[in-house]
Coordinates of C-alpha atoms in Angstrom, one line a residue:
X1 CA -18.3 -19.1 -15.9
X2 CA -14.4 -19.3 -15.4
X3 CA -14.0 -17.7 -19.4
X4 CA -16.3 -14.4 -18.0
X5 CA -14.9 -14.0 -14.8
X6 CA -11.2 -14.3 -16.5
X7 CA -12.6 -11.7 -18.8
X8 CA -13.7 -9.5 -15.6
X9 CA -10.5 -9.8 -13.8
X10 CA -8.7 -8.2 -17.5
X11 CA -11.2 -5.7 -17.8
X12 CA -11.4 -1.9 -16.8
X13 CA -14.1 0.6 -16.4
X14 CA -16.6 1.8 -14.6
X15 CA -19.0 -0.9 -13.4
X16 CA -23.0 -0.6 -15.0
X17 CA -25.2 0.6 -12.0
X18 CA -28.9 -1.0 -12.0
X19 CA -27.2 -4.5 -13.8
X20 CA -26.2 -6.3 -10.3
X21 CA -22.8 -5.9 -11.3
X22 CA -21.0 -3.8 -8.5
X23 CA -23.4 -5.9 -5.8
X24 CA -21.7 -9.1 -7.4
X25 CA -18.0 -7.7 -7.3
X26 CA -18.8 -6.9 -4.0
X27 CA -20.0 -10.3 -2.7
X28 CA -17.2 -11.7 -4.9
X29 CA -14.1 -9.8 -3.7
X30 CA -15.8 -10.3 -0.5
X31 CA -16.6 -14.3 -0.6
X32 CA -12.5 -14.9 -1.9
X33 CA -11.2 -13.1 1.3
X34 CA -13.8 -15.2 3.5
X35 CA -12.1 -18.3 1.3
X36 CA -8.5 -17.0 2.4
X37 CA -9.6 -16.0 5.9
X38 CA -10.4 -19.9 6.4
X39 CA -7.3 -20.7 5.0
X40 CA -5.3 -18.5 7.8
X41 CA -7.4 -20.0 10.2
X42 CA -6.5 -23.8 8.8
X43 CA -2.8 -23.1 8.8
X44 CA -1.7 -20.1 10.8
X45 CA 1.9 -21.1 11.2
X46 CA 2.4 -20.6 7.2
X47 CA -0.1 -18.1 6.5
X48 CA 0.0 -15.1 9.5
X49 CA 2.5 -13.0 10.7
X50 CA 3.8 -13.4 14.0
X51 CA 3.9 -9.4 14.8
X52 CA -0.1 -9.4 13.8
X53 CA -0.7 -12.7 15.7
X54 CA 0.3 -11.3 19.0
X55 CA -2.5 -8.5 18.9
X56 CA -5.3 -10.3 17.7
X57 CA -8.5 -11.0 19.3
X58 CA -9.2 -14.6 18.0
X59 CA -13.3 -13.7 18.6
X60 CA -13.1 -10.4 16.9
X61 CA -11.7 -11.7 13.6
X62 CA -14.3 -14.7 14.1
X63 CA -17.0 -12.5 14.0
X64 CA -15.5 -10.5 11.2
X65 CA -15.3 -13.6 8.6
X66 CA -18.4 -14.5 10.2
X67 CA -20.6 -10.9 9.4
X68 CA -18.4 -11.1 6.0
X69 CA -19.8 -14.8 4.8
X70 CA -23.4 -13.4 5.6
X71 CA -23.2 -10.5 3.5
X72 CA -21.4 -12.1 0.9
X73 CA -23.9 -14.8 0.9
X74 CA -26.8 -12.3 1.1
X75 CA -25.6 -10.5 -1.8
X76 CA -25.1 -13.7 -3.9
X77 CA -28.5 -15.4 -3.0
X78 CA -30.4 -12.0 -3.9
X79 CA -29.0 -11.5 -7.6
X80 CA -29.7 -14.9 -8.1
X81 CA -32.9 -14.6 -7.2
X82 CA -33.4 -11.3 -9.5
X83 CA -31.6 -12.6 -12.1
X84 CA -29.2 -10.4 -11.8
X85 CA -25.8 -11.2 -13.3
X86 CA -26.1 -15.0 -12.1
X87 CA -22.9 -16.5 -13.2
X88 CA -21.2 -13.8 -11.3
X89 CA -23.3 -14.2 -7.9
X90 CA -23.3 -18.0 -8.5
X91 CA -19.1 -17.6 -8.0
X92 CA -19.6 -15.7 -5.0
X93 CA -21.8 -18.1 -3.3
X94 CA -19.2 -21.4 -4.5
X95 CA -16.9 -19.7 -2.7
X96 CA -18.8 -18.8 0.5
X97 CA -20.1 -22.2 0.5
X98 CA -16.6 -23.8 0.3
X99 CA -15.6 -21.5 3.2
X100 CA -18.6 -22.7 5.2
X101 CA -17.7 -26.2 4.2
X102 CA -14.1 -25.9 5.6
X103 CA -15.3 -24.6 8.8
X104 CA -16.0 -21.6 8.1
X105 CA -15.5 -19.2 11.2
X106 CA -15.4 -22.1 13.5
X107 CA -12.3 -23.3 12.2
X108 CA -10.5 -24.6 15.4
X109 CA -6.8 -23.0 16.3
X110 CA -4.8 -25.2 18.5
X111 CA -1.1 -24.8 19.7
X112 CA 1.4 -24.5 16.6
X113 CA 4.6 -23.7 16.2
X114 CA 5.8 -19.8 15.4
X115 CA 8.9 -19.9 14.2
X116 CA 7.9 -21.6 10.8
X117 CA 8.2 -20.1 7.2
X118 CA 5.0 -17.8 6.8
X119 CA 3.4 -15.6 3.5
X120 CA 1.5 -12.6 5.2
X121 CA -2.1 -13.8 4.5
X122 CA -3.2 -12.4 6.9
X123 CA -2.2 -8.8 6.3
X124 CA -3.4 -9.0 2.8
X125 CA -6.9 -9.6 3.9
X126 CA -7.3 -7.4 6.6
X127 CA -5.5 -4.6 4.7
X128 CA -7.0 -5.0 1.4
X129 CA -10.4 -4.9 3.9
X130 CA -9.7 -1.5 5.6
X131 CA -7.8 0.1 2.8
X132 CA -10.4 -1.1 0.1
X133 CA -13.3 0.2 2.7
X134 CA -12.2 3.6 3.7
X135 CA -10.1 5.0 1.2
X136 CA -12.6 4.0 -2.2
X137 CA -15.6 6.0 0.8
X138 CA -13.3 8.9 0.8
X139 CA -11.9 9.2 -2.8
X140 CA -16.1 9.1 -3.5
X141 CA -16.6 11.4 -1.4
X142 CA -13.8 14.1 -2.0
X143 CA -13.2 12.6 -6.2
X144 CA -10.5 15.0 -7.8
X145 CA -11.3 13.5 -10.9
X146 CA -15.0 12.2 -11.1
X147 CA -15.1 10.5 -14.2
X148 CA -11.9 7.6 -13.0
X149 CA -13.5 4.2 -11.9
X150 CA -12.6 2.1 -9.0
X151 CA -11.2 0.0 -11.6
X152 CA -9.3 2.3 -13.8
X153 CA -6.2 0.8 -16.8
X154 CA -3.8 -1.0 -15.5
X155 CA -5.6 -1.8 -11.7
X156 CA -4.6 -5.3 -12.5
X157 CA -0.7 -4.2 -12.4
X158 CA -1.2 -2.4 -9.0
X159 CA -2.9 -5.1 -7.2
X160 CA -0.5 -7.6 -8.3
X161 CA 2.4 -5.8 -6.7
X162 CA 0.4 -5.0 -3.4
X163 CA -0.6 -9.0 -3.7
X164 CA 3.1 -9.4 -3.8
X165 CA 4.5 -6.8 -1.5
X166 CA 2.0 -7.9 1.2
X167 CA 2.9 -11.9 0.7
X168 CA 6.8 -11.2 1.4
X169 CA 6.3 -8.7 4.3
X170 CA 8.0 -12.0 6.5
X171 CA 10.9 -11.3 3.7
X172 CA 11.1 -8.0 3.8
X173 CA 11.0 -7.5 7.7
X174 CA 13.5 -10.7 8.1
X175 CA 16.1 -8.9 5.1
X176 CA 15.4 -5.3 6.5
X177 CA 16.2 -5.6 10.0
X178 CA 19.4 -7.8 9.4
X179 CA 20.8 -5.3 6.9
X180 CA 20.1 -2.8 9.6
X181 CA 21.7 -4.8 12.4
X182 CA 24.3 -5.5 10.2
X183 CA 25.6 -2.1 8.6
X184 CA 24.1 0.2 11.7
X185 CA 24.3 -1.6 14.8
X186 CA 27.7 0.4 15.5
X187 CA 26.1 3.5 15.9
X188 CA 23.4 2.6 18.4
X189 CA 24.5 4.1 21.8
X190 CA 23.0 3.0 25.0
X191 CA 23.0 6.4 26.4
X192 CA 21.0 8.2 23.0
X193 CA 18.7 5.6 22.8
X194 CA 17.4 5.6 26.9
X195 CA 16.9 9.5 26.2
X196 CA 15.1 9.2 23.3
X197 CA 13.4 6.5 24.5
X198 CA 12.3 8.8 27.5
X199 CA 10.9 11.5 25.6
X200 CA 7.3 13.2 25.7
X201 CA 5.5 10.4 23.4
X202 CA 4.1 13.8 21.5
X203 CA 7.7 15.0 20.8
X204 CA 8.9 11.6 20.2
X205 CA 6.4 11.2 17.4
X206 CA 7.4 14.2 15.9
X207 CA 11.2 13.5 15.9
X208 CA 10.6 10.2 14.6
X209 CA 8.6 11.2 12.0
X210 CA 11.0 14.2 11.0
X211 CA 14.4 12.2 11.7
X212 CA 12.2 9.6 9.0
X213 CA 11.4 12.1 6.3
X214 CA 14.8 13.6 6.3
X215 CA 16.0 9.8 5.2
X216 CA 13.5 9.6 2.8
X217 CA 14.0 12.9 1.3
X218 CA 17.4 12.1 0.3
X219 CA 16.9 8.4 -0.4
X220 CA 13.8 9.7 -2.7
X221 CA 16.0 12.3 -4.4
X222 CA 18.9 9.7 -5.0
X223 CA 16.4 7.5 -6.6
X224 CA 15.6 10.3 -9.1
X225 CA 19.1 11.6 -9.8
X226 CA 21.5 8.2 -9.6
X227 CA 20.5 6.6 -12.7
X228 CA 21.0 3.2 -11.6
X229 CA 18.6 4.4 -8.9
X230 CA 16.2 5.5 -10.8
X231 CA 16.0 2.2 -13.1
X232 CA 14.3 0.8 -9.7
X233 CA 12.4 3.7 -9.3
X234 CA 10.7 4.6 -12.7
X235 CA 8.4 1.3 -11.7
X236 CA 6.3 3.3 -9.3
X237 CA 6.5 6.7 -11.2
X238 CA 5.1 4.8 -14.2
X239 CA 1.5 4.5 -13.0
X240 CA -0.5 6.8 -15.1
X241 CA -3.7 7.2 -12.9
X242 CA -3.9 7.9 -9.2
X243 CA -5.8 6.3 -6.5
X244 CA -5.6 4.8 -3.0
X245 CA -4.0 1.5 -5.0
X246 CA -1.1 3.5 -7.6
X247 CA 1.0 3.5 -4.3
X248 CA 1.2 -0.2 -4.5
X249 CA 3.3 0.0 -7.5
X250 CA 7.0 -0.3 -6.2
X251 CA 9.4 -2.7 -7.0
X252 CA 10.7 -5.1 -4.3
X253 CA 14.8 -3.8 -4.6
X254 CA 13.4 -0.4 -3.6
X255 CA 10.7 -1.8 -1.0
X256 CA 14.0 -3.0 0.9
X257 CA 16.3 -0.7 0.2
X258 CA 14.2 2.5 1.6
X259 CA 12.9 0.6 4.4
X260 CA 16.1 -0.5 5.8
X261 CA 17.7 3.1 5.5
X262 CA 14.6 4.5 7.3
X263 CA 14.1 2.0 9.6
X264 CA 18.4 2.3 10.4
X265 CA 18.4 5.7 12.3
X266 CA 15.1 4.6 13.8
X267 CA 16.9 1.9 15.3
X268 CA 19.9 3.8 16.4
X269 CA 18.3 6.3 18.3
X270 CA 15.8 4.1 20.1
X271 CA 12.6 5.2 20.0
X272 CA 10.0 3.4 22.1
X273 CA 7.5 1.0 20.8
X274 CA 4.4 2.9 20.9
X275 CA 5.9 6.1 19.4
X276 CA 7.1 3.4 16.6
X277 CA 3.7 1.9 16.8
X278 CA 2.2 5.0 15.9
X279 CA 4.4 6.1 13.4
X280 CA 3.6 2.7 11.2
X281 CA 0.0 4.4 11.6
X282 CA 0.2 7.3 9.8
X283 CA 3.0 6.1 7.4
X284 CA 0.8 3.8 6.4
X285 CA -2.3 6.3 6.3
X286 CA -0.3 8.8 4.2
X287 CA 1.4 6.5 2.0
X288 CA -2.1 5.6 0.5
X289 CA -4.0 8.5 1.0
X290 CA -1.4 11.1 -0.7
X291 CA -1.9 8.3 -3.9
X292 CA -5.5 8.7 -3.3
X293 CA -7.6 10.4 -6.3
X294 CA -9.2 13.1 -4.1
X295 CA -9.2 16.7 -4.0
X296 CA -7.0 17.6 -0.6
X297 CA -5.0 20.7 -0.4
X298 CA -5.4 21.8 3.1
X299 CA -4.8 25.4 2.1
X300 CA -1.6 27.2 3.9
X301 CA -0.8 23.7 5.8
X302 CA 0.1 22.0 2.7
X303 CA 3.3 24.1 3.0
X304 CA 4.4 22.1 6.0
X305 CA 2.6 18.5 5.7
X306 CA 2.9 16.5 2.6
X307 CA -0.9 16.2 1.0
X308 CA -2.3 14.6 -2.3
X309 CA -1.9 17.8 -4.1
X310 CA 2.1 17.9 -3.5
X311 CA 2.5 13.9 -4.1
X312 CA 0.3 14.0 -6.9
X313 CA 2.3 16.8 -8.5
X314 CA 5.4 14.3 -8.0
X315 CA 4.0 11.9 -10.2
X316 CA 3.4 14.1 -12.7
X317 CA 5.0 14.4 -16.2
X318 CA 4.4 18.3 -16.2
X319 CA 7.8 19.9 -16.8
X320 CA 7.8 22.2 -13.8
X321 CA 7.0 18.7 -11.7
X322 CA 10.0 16.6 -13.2
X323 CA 12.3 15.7 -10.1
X324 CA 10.2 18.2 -7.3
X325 CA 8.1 17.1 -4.1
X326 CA 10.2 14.6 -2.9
X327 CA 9.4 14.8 0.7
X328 CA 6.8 12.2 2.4
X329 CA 5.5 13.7 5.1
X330 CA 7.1 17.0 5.8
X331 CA 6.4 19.7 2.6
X332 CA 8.5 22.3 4.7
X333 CA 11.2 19.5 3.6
X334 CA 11.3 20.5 -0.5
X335 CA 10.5 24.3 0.2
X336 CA 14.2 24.1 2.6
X337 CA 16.1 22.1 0.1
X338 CA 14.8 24.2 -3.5
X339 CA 12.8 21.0 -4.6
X340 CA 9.7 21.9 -4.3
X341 CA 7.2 22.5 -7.1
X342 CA 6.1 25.7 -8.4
X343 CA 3.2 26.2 -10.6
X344 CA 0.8 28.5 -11.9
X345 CA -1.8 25.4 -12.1
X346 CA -3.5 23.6 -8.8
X347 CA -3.3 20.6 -10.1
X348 CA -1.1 18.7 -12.5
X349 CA -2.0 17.1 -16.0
X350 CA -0.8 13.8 -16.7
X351 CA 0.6 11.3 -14.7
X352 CA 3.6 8.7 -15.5
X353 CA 7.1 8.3 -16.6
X354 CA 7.6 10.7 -19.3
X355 CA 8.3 9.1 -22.7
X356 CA 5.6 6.4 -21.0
X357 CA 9.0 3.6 -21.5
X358 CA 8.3 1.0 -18.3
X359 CA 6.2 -1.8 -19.5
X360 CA 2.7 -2.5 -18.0
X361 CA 2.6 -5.7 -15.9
X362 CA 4.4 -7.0 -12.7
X363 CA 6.5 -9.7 -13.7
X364 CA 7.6 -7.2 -16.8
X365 CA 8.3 -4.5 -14.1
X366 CA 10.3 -7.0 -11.8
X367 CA 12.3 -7.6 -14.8
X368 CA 12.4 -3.3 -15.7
X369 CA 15.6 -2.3 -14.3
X370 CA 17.8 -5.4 -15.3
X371 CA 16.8 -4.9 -19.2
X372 CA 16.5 -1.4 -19.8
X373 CA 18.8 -0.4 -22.4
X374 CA 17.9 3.5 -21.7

C-alpha cells in the first residue's frame, strides 16, 4: 500500500475516469487535511496563526472538518465496496478513522498561550481547500489548454514550495515587518498617514493597490535585469506549465524581499485595516488566478488590469515575451514604462526559463541561486 501510493505521489497525468481513481484522490487529499485539521485543533498554539485565530468561528470550522470526514469517509467506504481501487480508498479511510479516533471535530480547545512558536497549519488547510476548490472549477470550466491534467510534470515541485511558503508565513510576517520597521519607519509621518487613513475606502483601495503595483513593477523588473536578482528569480520563471499552483513556485529570498518592499510604503502612508484587508483579497485572488491555465483576456480591459493572458505571456520563453509584462495588477503599468509585450499571437508557446537551466525540485531550487555558475 505505502509502495503504490509513493508511486502516486511521483506520478503525473491525467487521472483514468470510470477506475475510482479521481474519487479516491479526492477522499484521500481530503481525509490527510481532516488528519491535519485535528492536529491544529490538538495543538493550536504551534500549529495556527494568531492573525487567522482572531477571525475564526470555532463552530464553523467544526462543522467544516466535520462535513469533510463524512465525505471523505463516504467516498472511501463506496470504492471499497465496488472494488474500486481498494488500496487507495482503504488509505483514505485509515486516515479518517485516525482523525475520528483523535477526536475528530470534537477535539476540545481550552485557554493556551499565543505568543508561542507556530508553523501556519492552519492556512495551509484552509487555503489548499478554497484554492484547490475554486480555481481547478474554473480552469475546467474556462481550460486554455484542454489536454493539461490537474496533475501535470513537475506538480510535485510546486506543491512543495506552497507546502513550504505557507509553513513559514509566521517567518515571513515576523522577518517582513521588522525589516520594514527597521529601514522605513523614518518615513512614516503622522500627518500622511491620518489622511490616508481617512480616505473614501473605494479610493483608498485603489491607491493602495496602485502605490503596490508601482513597487512591484520595479522590484519585478530589477529581478529580471540585476543578475544577482535574477539568480532568485529564475526559480519561479522556471515552471514550464501553468495553473492555479505554478504561482507557488518562488523561492523564500524573494518571498521576503518583495513583500517587505511592498508592504514598506503601505506602511508609511497608513492605510486603514479594512482597505489593507481587502487588498490581501484580491492580491491573493490575482496572484493565483493570473497563473491559472484558463482562457481570460477581458478584451480592451486587459489594457489596464493585469489578466492570465498578459502574465502568462511573462512566463513565456517566446522572444518578443523575454523581460515584458512585469506589472501585477495594473497592465496600464508596462504599456507607460515600454515593457509591455507585443505580439502578433494571442497566446504564447512555451513556458520556462529559456535554455530550461534551473533544476526541478525544491530543495535543488533553494540551493539554485547559491551554485549557479551561469
Amino acid at each position: 500500500m505505502f509502495k503504490r501510493l509513493n508511486e502516486l505521489s511521483e506520478s503525473h497525468g491525467a487521472l483514468r475516469a470510470g477506475q475510482g481513481m479521481v474519487a479516491g484522490v479526492i477522499a484521500l487529499i481530503l481525509a490527510a487535511l481532516c488528519f491535519l485539521g485535528v492536529l491544529a485543533f490538538h495543538f493550536p498554539q504551534y500549529l495556527t496563526t494568531p492573525e487567522l485565530r482572531r477571525s475564526y468561528n470555532v463552530d464553523m470550522m467544526r462543522q467544516l472538518l466535520f462535513w469533510s470526514m463524512v465525505i471523505a469517509g463516504g467516498l472511501s467506504v463506496a470504492l471499497i465496496v465496488l472494488g474500486r481501487v481498494r488500496w487507495l480508498a482503504a488509505s483514505a479511510f485509515g486516515l479518517v478513522v485516525l482523525s475520528a479516533l483523535l477526536g475528530g471535530h470534537k477535539v476540545p480547545v481550552g485557554s493556551f498561550a499565543t505568543n508561542t512558536p507556530y508553523i501556519g497549519l492552519d492556512w495551509f488547510i484552509l487555503d489548499l481547500l478554497g484554492s484547490a476548490l475554486i480555481f481547478i472549477f474554473i480552469e475546467k470550466l474556462f481550460a486554455l489548454r484542454k489536454d493539461q491534467p490537474v496533475f501535470r510534470p513537475e506538480w510535485q515541485t510546486d506543491f512543495h514550495h506552497f507546502l513550504v511558503n505557507h509553513m513559514v508565513v509566521g517567518f515571513v510576517l515576523l522577518a517582513t515587518n521588522l525589516m520594514v520597521h527597521q529601514f522605513f519607519g523614518w518615513a512614516a509621518h503622522d500627518g500622511i498617514r491620518g489622511w490616508v487613513a481617512n480616505l473614501n475606502f473605494w479610493v483608498a483601495l485603489f491607491l493602495i493597490i496602485l502605490v503596490a503595483d508601482l513597487v512591484q513593477y520595479w522590484t519585478h523588473r530589477a529581478y529580471h535585469e540585476v543578475p544577482l536578482l535574477w539568480r532568485i528569480h529564475a526559480v519561479h520563471h522556471s515552471v514550464k506549465s501553468m495553473d492555479w499552483l505554478a504561482g507557488s513556485r518562488q523561492h523564500i529570498l524573494e518571498l521576503l524581499i518583495t513583500r517587505t518592499l511592498v508592504l514598506a510604503p503601505i506602511y508609511v502612508l497608513g492605510f486603514s485595516k479594512e482597505v489593507i484587508d481587502a487588498y490581501i483579497i484580491i492580491v491573493g485572488f490575482q496572484a493565483v488566478f493570473n497563473h491559472a491555465n484558463v482562457s481570460v483576456r477581458l478584451g480592451p480591459l486587459r489594457y489596464i488590469i493585469v489578466t492570465p493572458n498578459f502574465h502568462h505571456w511573462h512566463h513565456s520563453q517566446d522572444a518578443e515575451a523575454l523581460d515584458k509584462n512585469y506589472a501585477a495588477h495594473f497592465a496600464f503599468l508596462d504599456y507607460l514604462f515600454g515593457t509591455a509585450v507585443k505580439s502578433d499571437k494571442v497566446w504564447p508557446t512555451d513556458y520556462g526559463v529559456l535554455g530550461d537551466y534551473v533544476p526541478n525540485g525544491f530543495f535543488k531550487q533553494l540551493k539554485f541561486p547559491f551554485t549557479w555558475k551561469g
